[in-house]
mmCIF file of C-alpha atoms in Angstrom:
data_model
loop_
_atom_site.group_PDB
_atom_site.id
_atom_site.type_symbol
_atom_site.label_atom_id
_atom_site.label_comp_id
_atom_site.label_asym_id
_atom_site.label_seq_id
_atom_site.Cartn_x
_atom_site.Cartn_y
_atom_site.Cartn_z
ATOM 1 C CA MET A 9 143.627 124.641 47.713
ATOM 2 C CA THR A 10 144.422 123.845 51.345
ATOM 3 C CA THR A 11 141.279 121.645 51.606
ATOM 4 C CA ASP A 12 142.330 119.675 48.567
ATOM 5 C CA MET A 13 145.797 119.078 50.040
ATOM 6 C CA ILE A 14 144.302 117.854 53.287
ATOM 7 C CA GLU A 15 141.990 115.495 51.488
ATOM 8 C CA SER A 16 144.849 114.249 49.349
ATOM 9 C CA ASN A 17 147.008 113.544 52.433
ATOM 10 C CA ASN A 18 144.092 111.757 54.153
ATOM 11 C CA THR A 19 143.471 109.636 51.111
ATOM 12 C CA LYS A 20 147.129 108.658 50.913
ATOM 13 C CA SER A 21 147.538 107.955 54.576
ATOM 14 C CA SER A 22 144.417 105.835 54.878
ATOM 15 C CA ALA A 23 145.976 103.152 52.682
ATOM 16 C CA PRO A 24 147.402 100.072 54.353
ATOM 17 C CA LEU A 25 151.140 99.577 54.395
ATOM 18 C CA LEU A 26 151.003 96.732 51.864
ATOM 19 C CA THR A 27 148.335 95.220 49.699
ATOM 20 C CA GLN A 28 150.218 92.136 48.640
ATOM 21 C CA ARG A 29 148.557 89.102 50.103
ATOM 22 C CA TYR A 30 150.471 86.543 52.130
ATOM 23 C CA LEU A 31 149.220 83.387 53.806
ATOM 24 C CA ARG A 32 149.206 84.037 57.498
ATOM 25 C CA MET A 33 150.542 81.800 60.207
ATOM 26 C CA VAL A 34 147.825 82.574 62.670
ATOM 27 C CA THR A 35 144.262 83.257 61.509
ATOM 28 C CA LYS A 36 142.262 86.216 62.829
ATOM 29 C CA ASP A 37 140.465 83.912 65.199
ATOM 30 C CA GLY A 38 143.716 82.434 66.569
ATOM 31 C CA HIS A 39 144.095 79.127 64.763
ATOM 32 C CA SER A 40 147.441 78.055 63.482
ATOM 33 C CA THR A 41 147.821 77.350 59.738
ATOM 34 C CA PHE A 42 151.031 75.268 59.988
ATOM 35 C CA GLN A 43 150.870 71.747 58.569
ATOM 36 C CA MET A 44 153.190 68.960 59.802
ATOM 37 C CA ASP A 45 154.592 66.847 56.871
ATOM 38 C CA GLY A 46 156.839 63.852 57.068
ATOM 39 C CA ALA A 47 156.676 63.330 60.838
ATOM 40 C CA GLN A 48 157.346 59.788 61.874
ATOM 41 C CA GLY A 49 155.250 58.091 64.440
ATOM 42 C CA LYS A 50 152.472 60.668 64.024
ATOM 43 C CA GLY A 51 149.744 58.096 64.361
ATOM 44 C CA LEU A 52 151.133 56.622 67.578
ATOM 45 C CA ALA A 53 151.425 60.196 69.044
ATOM 46 C CA TYR A 54 147.753 60.789 68.284
ATOM 47 C CA LEU A 55 146.776 57.580 70.048
ATOM 48 C CA ARG A 56 148.769 58.522 73.126
ATOM 49 C CA ASP A 57 147.006 61.834 73.255
ATOM 50 C CA ALA A 58 143.458 60.564 72.573
ATOM 51 C CA TRP A 59 141.969 62.783 75.235
ATOM 52 C CA GLY A 60 143.602 65.934 73.814
ATOM 53 C CA ILE A 61 142.327 64.994 70.352
ATOM 54 C CA LEU A 62 138.770 64.655 71.652
ATOM 55 C CA MET A 63 138.984 68.076 73.342
ATOM 56 C CA ASP A 64 140.219 69.664 70.105
ATOM 57 C CA MET A 65 137.485 68.107 67.953
ATOM 58 C CA ARG A 66 134.560 69.996 66.672
ATOM 59 C CA TRP A 67 131.310 69.054 68.329
ATOM 60 C CA ARG A 68 129.896 67.335 65.247
ATOM 61 C CA TRP A 69 132.867 65.019 64.965
ATOM 62 C CA MET A 70 132.790 64.419 68.681
ATOM 63 C CA MET A 71 129.147 63.423 68.583
ATOM 64 C CA LEU A 72 129.928 61.112 65.622
ATOM 65 C CA VAL A 73 132.754 59.430 67.479
ATOM 66 C CA PHE A 74 130.774 58.894 70.638
ATOM 67 C CA SER A 75 127.752 57.555 68.709
ATOM 68 C CA ALA A 76 129.987 55.214 66.789
ATOM 69 C CA SER A 77 131.564 54.043 69.985
ATOM 70 C CA PHE A 78 128.225 52.955 71.496
ATOM 71 C CA VAL A 79 127.119 51.328 68.249
ATOM 72 C CA ILE A 80 130.343 49.398 67.850
ATOM 73 C CA HIS A 81 130.264 48.300 71.523
ATOM 74 C CA TRP A 82 126.627 46.987 71.039
ATOM 75 C CA LEU A 83 127.623 45.207 67.874
ATOM 76 C CA VAL A 84 130.653 43.508 69.285
ATOM 77 C CA PHE A 85 128.794 42.106 72.240
ATOM 78 C CA ALA A 86 125.872 41.188 69.960
ATOM 79 C CA VAL A 87 128.311 39.058 67.942
ATOM 80 C CA LEU A 88 129.552 37.497 71.229
ATOM 81 C CA TRP A 89 126.042 36.737 72.507
ATOM 82 C CA TYR A 90 125.173 35.252 69.097
ATOM 83 C CA LEU A 91 128.318 32.992 69.152
ATOM 84 C CA LEU A 92 127.508 31.908 72.726
ATOM 85 C CA ALA A 93 123.972 30.932 71.677
ATOM 86 C CA GLU A 94 125.401 29.015 68.625
ATOM 87 C CA MET A 95 128.040 27.207 70.657
ATOM 88 C CA ASN A 96 125.501 26.310 73.278
ATOM 89 C CA GLY A 97 123.089 25.014 70.641
ATOM 90 C CA ASP A 98 120.294 27.505 71.467
ATOM 91 C CA LEU A 99 119.612 28.840 67.981
ATOM 92 C CA GLU A 100 117.727 25.835 66.681
ATOM 93 C CA LEU A 101 115.797 24.976 69.816
ATOM 94 C CA ASP A 102 112.220 25.734 70.745
ATOM 95 C CA HIS A 103 112.801 28.046 73.705
ATOM 96 C CA ASP A 104 109.272 27.586 74.964
ATOM 97 C CA ALA A 105 109.805 23.712 75.266
ATOM 98 C CA PRO A 106 113.556 23.024 75.559
ATOM 99 C CA PRO A 107 114.835 19.537 76.154
ATOM 100 C CA ASP A 108 115.036 18.570 79.846
ATOM 101 C CA ASN A 109 118.780 17.985 79.686
ATOM 102 C CA HIS A 110 119.615 21.373 78.012
ATOM 103 C CA THR A 111 120.212 24.721 79.661
ATOM 104 C CA ILE A 112 119.532 27.723 77.504
ATOM 105 C CA CYS A 113 122.054 30.491 78.241
ATOM 106 C CA VAL A 114 119.851 33.416 77.090
ATOM 107 C CA LYS A 115 116.176 32.951 76.525
ATOM 108 C CA TYR A 116 114.880 33.690 72.985
ATOM 109 C CA ILE A 117 118.116 34.548 71.363
ATOM 110 C CA THR A 118 117.392 32.796 68.089
ATOM 111 C CA SER A 119 118.887 35.288 65.626
ATOM 112 C CA PHE A 120 121.528 38.057 65.354
ATOM 113 C CA THR A 121 118.837 40.610 65.594
ATOM 114 C CA ALA A 122 117.667 39.182 68.914
ATOM 115 C CA ALA A 123 121.305 39.080 70.063
ATOM 116 C CA PHE A 124 121.738 42.767 69.205
ATOM 117 C CA SER A 125 118.532 43.629 71.045
ATOM 118 C CA PHE A 126 119.733 41.756 74.112
ATOM 119 C CA SER A 127 123.133 43.480 73.977
ATOM 120 C CA LEU A 128 121.335 46.843 73.767
ATOM 121 C CA GLU A 129 119.052 46.027 76.707
ATOM 122 C CA THR A 130 122.016 44.843 78.786
ATOM 123 C CA GLN A 131 124.155 47.972 78.147
ATOM 124 C CA LEU A 132 121.349 50.473 78.733
ATOM 125 C CA THR A 133 119.834 48.507 81.624
ATOM 126 C CA ILE A 134 116.401 48.875 80.092
ATOM 127 C CA GLY A 135 115.095 45.817 81.859
ATOM 128 C CA TYR A 136 114.813 42.330 80.456
ATOM 129 C CA GLY A 137 111.475 41.204 79.063
ATOM 130 C CA THR A 138 111.267 37.810 77.483
ATOM 131 C CA MET A 139 114.995 37.645 76.916
ATOM 132 C CA PHE A 140 117.129 37.102 80.031
ATOM 133 C CA PRO A 141 120.325 35.156 80.952
ATOM 134 C CA SER A 142 120.104 31.924 82.779
ATOM 135 C CA GLY A 143 121.764 31.651 86.153
ATOM 136 C CA ASP A 144 122.737 28.110 85.347
ATOM 137 C CA CYS A 145 124.941 29.158 82.397
ATOM 138 C CA PRO A 146 128.326 30.373 83.751
ATOM 139 C CA SER A 147 129.462 31.586 80.243
ATOM 140 C CA ALA A 148 126.463 33.896 80.029
ATOM 141 C CA ILE A 149 127.084 35.350 83.511
ATOM 142 C CA ALA A 150 130.696 35.921 82.718
ATOM 143 C CA LEU A 151 129.941 37.601 79.373
ATOM 144 C CA LEU A 152 127.291 39.728 81.058
ATOM 145 C CA ALA A 153 129.784 40.945 83.682
ATOM 146 C CA ILE A 154 132.417 41.831 81.106
ATOM 147 C CA GLN A 155 129.907 43.818 79.020
ATOM 148 C CA MET A 156 128.628 45.769 82.068
ATOM 149 C CA VAL A 157 132.187 46.641 83.173
ATOM 150 C CA LEU A 158 133.313 47.798 79.761
ATOM 151 C CA GLY A 159 129.998 49.554 79.170
ATOM 152 C CA LEU A 160 130.299 51.579 82.476
ATOM 153 C CA MET A 161 133.865 52.482 81.583
ATOM 154 C CA LEU A 162 132.841 53.756 78.210
ATOM 155 C CA GLU A 163 129.948 55.757 79.579
ATOM 156 C CA ALA A 164 132.209 57.318 82.254
ATOM 157 C CA PHE A 165 134.787 58.310 79.616
ATOM 158 C CA ILE A 166 132.152 59.844 77.341
ATOM 159 C CA THR A 167 130.434 61.682 80.204
ATOM 160 C CA GLY A 168 133.783 63.112 81.388
ATOM 161 C CA ALA A 169 134.716 64.157 77.845
ATOM 162 C CA PHE A 170 131.398 65.990 77.487
ATOM 163 C CA VAL A 171 131.748 67.804 80.815
ATOM 164 C CA ALA A 172 135.400 68.736 80.143
ATOM 165 C CA LYS A 173 134.621 70.044 76.626
ATOM 166 C CA ILE A 174 131.737 72.147 77.923
ATOM 167 C CA ALA A 175 133.615 73.587 80.818
ATOM 168 C CA ARG A 176 136.992 74.220 79.224
ATOM 169 C CA PRO A 177 138.188 77.841 79.388
ATOM 170 C CA LYS A 178 138.561 77.939 75.576
ATOM 171 C CA ASN A 179 134.872 78.527 75.289
ATOM 172 C CA ARG A 180 135.079 81.671 77.393
ATOM 173 C CA ALA A 181 137.880 82.978 75.188
ATOM 174 C CA PHE A 182 135.499 83.124 72.233
ATOM 175 C CA SER A 183 133.880 86.175 73.850
ATOM 176 C CA ILE A 184 137.169 88.114 73.563
ATOM 177 C CA ARG A 185 137.338 90.149 70.396
ATOM 178 C CA PHE A 186 140.199 91.979 68.711
ATOM 179 C CA THR A 187 139.845 94.742 66.179
ATOM 180 C CA ARG A 188 140.380 93.554 62.622
ATOM 181 C CA SER A 189 142.909 96.316 61.953
ATOM 182 C CA ALA A 190 145.621 98.033 63.938
ATOM 183 C CA VAL A 191 146.345 101.679 63.461
ATOM 184 C CA VAL A 192 149.418 103.938 63.708
ATOM 185 C CA ALA A 193 148.239 107.127 65.402
ATOM 186 C CA HIS A 194 150.051 110.044 67.029
ATOM 187 C CA THR A 195 149.639 110.995 70.653
ATOM 188 C CA GLU A 196 151.447 114.112 71.884
ATOM 189 C CA GLY A 197 153.383 114.089 68.671
ATOM 190 C CA LYS A 198 154.708 110.556 69.108
ATOM 191 C CA PRO A 199 153.613 107.614 66.884
ATOM 192 C CA TYR A 200 151.977 104.575 68.450
ATOM 193 C CA LEU A 201 150.820 101.223 67.046
ATOM 194 C CA MET A 202 147.426 100.574 68.573
ATOM 195 C CA PHE A 203 144.847 97.799 68.688
ATOM 196 C CA GLN A 204 141.720 97.270 70.657
ATOM 197 C CA VAL A 205 140.332 94.295 72.471
ATOM 198 C CA ALA A 206 136.816 93.810 73.904
ATOM 199 C CA ASN A 207 135.135 91.480 76.363
ATOM 200 C CA THR A 208 131.713 90.951 74.735
ATOM 201 C CA ARG A 209 130.184 89.310 77.828
ATOM 202 C CA SER A 210 128.999 91.203 80.874
ATOM 203 C CA SER A 211 130.969 88.939 83.263
ATOM 204 C CA PRO A 212 134.418 90.508 83.860
ATOM 205 C CA LEU A 213 137.835 88.946 83.338
ATOM 206 C CA THR A 214 140.753 89.585 85.664
ATOM 207 C CA SER A 215 144.542 89.574 85.485
ATOM 208 C CA ILE A 216 144.707 90.434 81.824
ATOM 209 C CA GLN A 217 148.158 90.005 80.231
ATOM 210 C CA ILE A 218 149.088 90.975 76.666
ATOM 211 C CA SER A 219 152.155 89.796 74.785
ATOM 212 C CA ALA A 220 153.067 90.092 71.120
ATOM 213 C CA ILE A 221 155.624 88.418 68.818
ATOM 214 C CA LEU A 222 156.799 89.820 65.500
ATOM 215 C CA TYR A 223 157.507 87.074 62.950
ATOM 216 C CA GLN A 224 159.736 87.705 59.937
ATOM 217 C CA GLU A 225 160.864 85.185 57.393
ATOM 218 C CA GLN A 226 164.627 85.255 56.809
ATOM 219 C CA GLU A 227 166.431 84.639 53.547
ATOM 220 C CA ASN A 228 167.422 81.176 54.766
ATOM 221 C CA GLY A 229 163.756 80.222 55.261
ATOM 222 C CA GLN A 230 163.861 80.522 59.096
ATOM 223 C CA LEU A 231 161.319 82.510 61.028
ATOM 224 C CA HIS A 232 162.809 85.247 63.231
ATOM 225 C CA GLN A 233 160.836 86.114 66.372
ATOM 226 C CA THR A 234 161.001 89.487 68.148
ATOM 227 C CA SER A 235 158.974 90.409 71.156
ATOM 228 C CA VAL A 236 156.935 93.642 70.939
ATOM 229 C CA ASP A 237 155.884 95.341 74.130
ATOM 230 C CA PHE A 238 152.420 96.827 74.507
ATOM 231 C CA HIS A 239 151.144 98.908 77.364
ATOM 232 C CA LEU A 240 147.738 100.044 78.571
ATOM 233 C CA ASP A 241 147.416 103.721 79.305
ATOM 234 C CA SER A 242 149.440 104.586 82.447
ATOM 235 C CA ILE A 243 149.193 101.217 84.117
ATOM 236 C CA THR A 244 152.697 100.293 85.159
ATOM 237 C CA SER A 245 152.109 96.642 86.054
ATOM 238 C CA ASP A 246 152.310 93.794 83.504
ATOM 239 C CA GLU A 247 148.624 93.015 83.858
ATOM 240 C CA CYS A 248 145.325 94.782 83.845
ATOM 241 C CA PRO A 249 143.325 93.752 86.971
ATOM 242 C CA PHE A 250 139.810 94.249 85.401
ATOM 243 C CA PHE A 251 138.470 93.698 81.899
ATOM 244 C CA ILE A 252 134.835 94.718 81.340
ATOM 245 C CA PHE A 253 135.040 97.488 78.697
ATOM 246 C CA PRO A 254 137.186 97.665 75.516
ATOM 247 C CA LEU A 255 140.798 98.286 76.062
ATOM 248 C CA THR A 256 143.318 100.034 73.794
ATOM 249 C CA TYR A 257 146.913 98.802 73.856
ATOM 250 C CA TYR A 258 149.799 100.886 72.647
ATOM 251 C CA HIS A 259 153.276 100.222 71.298
ATOM 252 C CA SER A 260 155.549 103.250 71.110
ATOM 253 C CA ILE A 261 157.367 103.354 67.778
ATOM 254 C CA THR A 262 160.837 104.541 68.870
ATOM 255 C CA PRO A 263 164.093 104.091 66.947
ATOM 256 C CA SER A 264 164.689 100.902 69.061
ATOM 257 C CA SER A 265 161.303 99.463 68.165
ATOM 258 C CA PRO A 266 161.436 96.383 65.887
ATOM 259 C CA LEU A 267 158.601 97.948 63.878
ATOM 260 C CA ALA A 268 160.317 101.253 63.202
ATOM 261 C CA ALA A 269 162.403 99.965 60.295
ATOM 262 C CA LEU A 270 159.423 98.041 58.881
ATOM 263 C CA LEU A 271 157.131 101.142 58.918
ATOM 264 C CA GLN A 272 159.686 103.252 57.046
ATOM 265 C CA ARG A 273 158.880 101.240 53.975
ATOM 266 C CA GLU A 274 162.321 101.634 52.391
ATOM 267 C CA ALA A 275 161.824 98.062 51.395
ATOM 268 C CA ALA A 276 158.609 96.085 51.264
ATOM 269 C CA HIS A 277 159.137 93.489 54.020
ATOM 270 C CA HIS A 278 156.434 91.111 54.962
ATOM 271 C CA PHE A 279 155.865 90.433 58.676
ATOM 272 C CA GLU A 280 153.137 89.109 60.919
ATOM 273 C CA LEU A 281 152.443 90.498 64.351
ATOM 274 C CA VAL A 282 150.791 87.883 66.570
ATOM 275 C CA VAL A 283 149.026 89.117 69.696
ATOM 276 C CA PHE A 284 148.292 86.869 72.724
ATOM 277 C CA LEU A 285 145.843 87.783 75.495
ATOM 278 C CA SER A 286 145.628 85.686 78.672
ATOM 279 C CA ALA A 287 142.945 86.322 81.269
ATOM 280 C CA VAL A 288 141.468 84.610 84.341
ATOM 281 C CA GLN A 289 137.724 83.912 84.571
ATOM 282 C CA GLU A 290 136.364 85.497 87.693
ATOM 283 C CA GLY A 291 133.785 82.740 88.403
ATOM 284 C CA THR A 292 136.090 79.706 87.994
ATOM 285 C CA GLY A 293 139.577 81.026 88.342
ATOM 286 C CA GLU A 294 140.622 79.266 85.114
ATOM 287 C CA MET A 295 142.996 80.779 82.650
ATOM 288 C CA CYS A 296 141.853 81.390 79.071
ATOM 289 C CA GLN A 297 143.819 82.658 76.032
ATOM 290 C CA ARG A 298 142.855 84.400 72.851
ATOM 291 C CA ARG A 299 145.122 85.057 69.876
ATOM 292 C CA THR A 300 144.977 87.092 66.666
ATOM 293 C CA SER A 301 147.485 88.405 64.119
ATOM 294 C CA TYR A 302 148.005 91.539 62.048
ATOM 295 C CA LEU A 303 149.623 91.574 58.602
ATOM 296 C CA PRO A 304 151.077 94.794 57.075
ATOM 297 C CA SER A 305 147.920 95.197 55.029
ATOM 298 C CA GLU A 306 145.886 95.329 58.246
ATOM 299 C CA ILE A 307 147.870 98.279 59.808
ATOM 300 C CA MET A 308 146.405 101.630 58.939
ATOM 301 C CA LEU A 309 148.637 104.753 58.976
ATOM 302 C CA TYR A 310 147.360 108.080 60.304
ATOM 303 C CA HIS A 311 144.197 106.558 61.731
ATOM 304 C CA ARG A 312 142.736 106.264 65.203
ATOM 305 C CA PHE A 313 139.867 104.178 66.593
ATOM 306 C CA ALA A 314 136.375 105.611 66.939
ATOM 307 C CA SER A 315 135.124 105.946 70.514
ATOM 308 C CA VAL A 316 133.084 103.090 71.761
ATOM 309 C CA LEU A 317 132.126 104.474 75.149
ATOM 310 C CA ALA A 318 129.181 106.744 75.517
ATOM 311 C CA ARG A 319 126.675 107.902 78.205
ATOM 312 C CA SER A 320 123.075 106.999 78.339
ATOM 313 C CA PRO A 321 120.356 109.555 79.246
ATOM 314 C CA LYS A 322 120.578 108.220 82.778
ATOM 315 C CA GLY A 323 124.312 108.791 82.898
ATOM 316 C CA GLU A 324 125.260 105.158 82.635
ATOM 317 C CA TYR A 325 128.191 103.991 80.470
ATOM 318 C CA GLN A 326 127.276 102.333 77.243
ATOM 319 C CA ILE A 327 129.579 100.314 74.950
ATOM 320 C CA LYS A 328 128.776 100.832 71.244
ATOM 321 C CA MET A 329 130.224 97.798 69.634
ATOM 322 C CA GLU A 330 129.156 98.956 66.192
ATOM 323 C CA ASN A 331 132.054 101.406 66.425
ATOM 324 C CA PHE A 332 134.551 98.799 67.574
ATOM 325 C CA ASP A 333 136.231 98.212 64.173
ATOM 326 C CA LYS A 334 135.736 101.799 62.883
ATOM 327 C CA THR A 335 138.802 104.030 62.354
ATOM 328 C CA ILE A 336 138.931 107.765 61.863
ATOM 329 C CA PRO A 337 141.591 109.425 59.699
ATOM 330 C CA GLU A 338 143.770 111.951 61.616
ATOM 331 C CA LEU A 339 145.508 114.977 60.253
ATOM 332 C CA PRO A 340 149.314 114.516 60.148
ATOM 333 C CA ALA A 341 150.685 116.426 63.145
ATOM 334 C CA ALA A 342 153.280 119.073 62.547
ATOM 335 C CA ALA A 343 156.777 118.272 63.584
ATOM 336 C CA ASP A 344 158.147 119.955 66.664
ATOM 337 C CA SER A 345 161.042 122.187 65.673
ATOM 338 C CA ASN A 346 162.667 121.626 69.076
ATOM 339 C CA SER A 347 162.774 117.859 68.736
ATOM 340 C CA PRO A 348 166.149 116.088 68.889
ATOM 341 C CA LYS A 349 168.197 115.164 65.820
ATOM 342 C CA ARG A 350 166.088 113.793 63.078
ATOM 343 C CA THR A 351 166.727 111.769 59.887
ATOM 344 C CA ASP A 352 164.421 112.311 56.965
ATOM 345 C CA LYS A 353 162.684 109.175 55.759
ATOM 346 C CA GLU A 354 159.976 108.461 53.206
ATOM 347 C CA ILE A 355 156.955 106.243 53.364
ATOM 348 C CA ARG A 356 155.895 104.416 50.258
ATOM 349 C CA ILE A 357 152.504 102.874 50.268
ATOM 350 C CA ASN A 358 151.735 100.295 47.511
ATOM 351 C CA GLY A 359 154.870 101.516 45.713
ATOM 352 C CA GLN A 360 153.740 105.156 45.626
ATOM 353 C CA HIS A 361 154.901 108.184 47.617
ATOM 354 C CA ALA A 362 152.578 108.676 50.520
ATOM 355 C CA ASP A 363 154.221 111.043 52.976
ATOM 356 C CA SER A 364 157.450 111.709 54.798
ATOM 357 C CA PHE A 365 158.500 111.500 58.443
ATOM 358 C CA GLN A 366 161.543 112.048 60.505
ATOM 359 C CA LEU A 367 163.209 109.422 62.808
ATOM 360 C CA SER A 368 164.171 111.176 66.020
ATOM 361 C CA GLU A 369 165.229 110.035 69.438
ATOM 362 C CA THR A 370 161.643 110.027 70.580
ATOM 363 C CA GLY A 371 160.221 108.141 67.572
ATOM 364 C CA LEU A 372 158.599 108.810 64.206
ATOM 365 C CA THR A 373 157.435 112.406 63.596
ATOM 366 C CA GLU A 374 156.018 114.196 60.641
#
């Protein structure tokens, strides 16, 4: 009978707080889902921030834009070289035996294809073969100088964009991983909301800072923001100096906690907890940031995370990432009879009675 009751309690407490699905503001990998509608001057704002747009582009679109830029540059100057040859009367001439009183601006440009080939050779400095500009044609020399200057500027811009995109700190942030679910577990009889974060690369990060914002939609359609403090074990400073193994962050659910009323489940309120992690790369000193969010359906009651640290036969620490997202049900702890004044509350999960707790001066207790 006792075993059945324990299994029944574990089954109830393992359910998420809510199963109703809401569209989230921030995806699990940190991207915003907000869409801007009706903004005036949006196109002009994009043009003013062309560099930022390039940095935010996916690689496939960035490669397409850069390839198109080169092709358009070659085509524009191919048209100009063709027009120069036409205005100079070079298209219909025999370039091997031109008239004595005629100066050919560019040898052997007799078609648009030849003009495009010459534009390509000029831009890439391949080296002229049979086609070459004449030093006695000032228009050809001027157009050649303009193409070379604009071509060098285009190449410098594209090269800089490639280097900046490869070296930006955002790429390092992809190696930071949050657990897919948060848990509400009890430590020394007190309830804590916990999540874990891991650095999946061997190179350490320094000066780790965690902040969290609780978002709730009000009846008037406004989003209300509340800061939620998280701490790391007994570290008293605002930042963790070293990040090489998975860290577990805690939020104490006291009566003053903004999550206390939400976890009582007297009413089914939707909320989204967005977590921000900032860290400094040890090698470059640059700051990177990683974000994630937790919905009520992703917070597990009466669970704790499985251990990810183990020892090898040689005594070395090992990180078992296969346990990173695993949770273990915990037995509801008995309430301390000597605790301060308590108020009985009831948790309802998915509309069904799950368990009861008491709200005391120290937090939520069974």
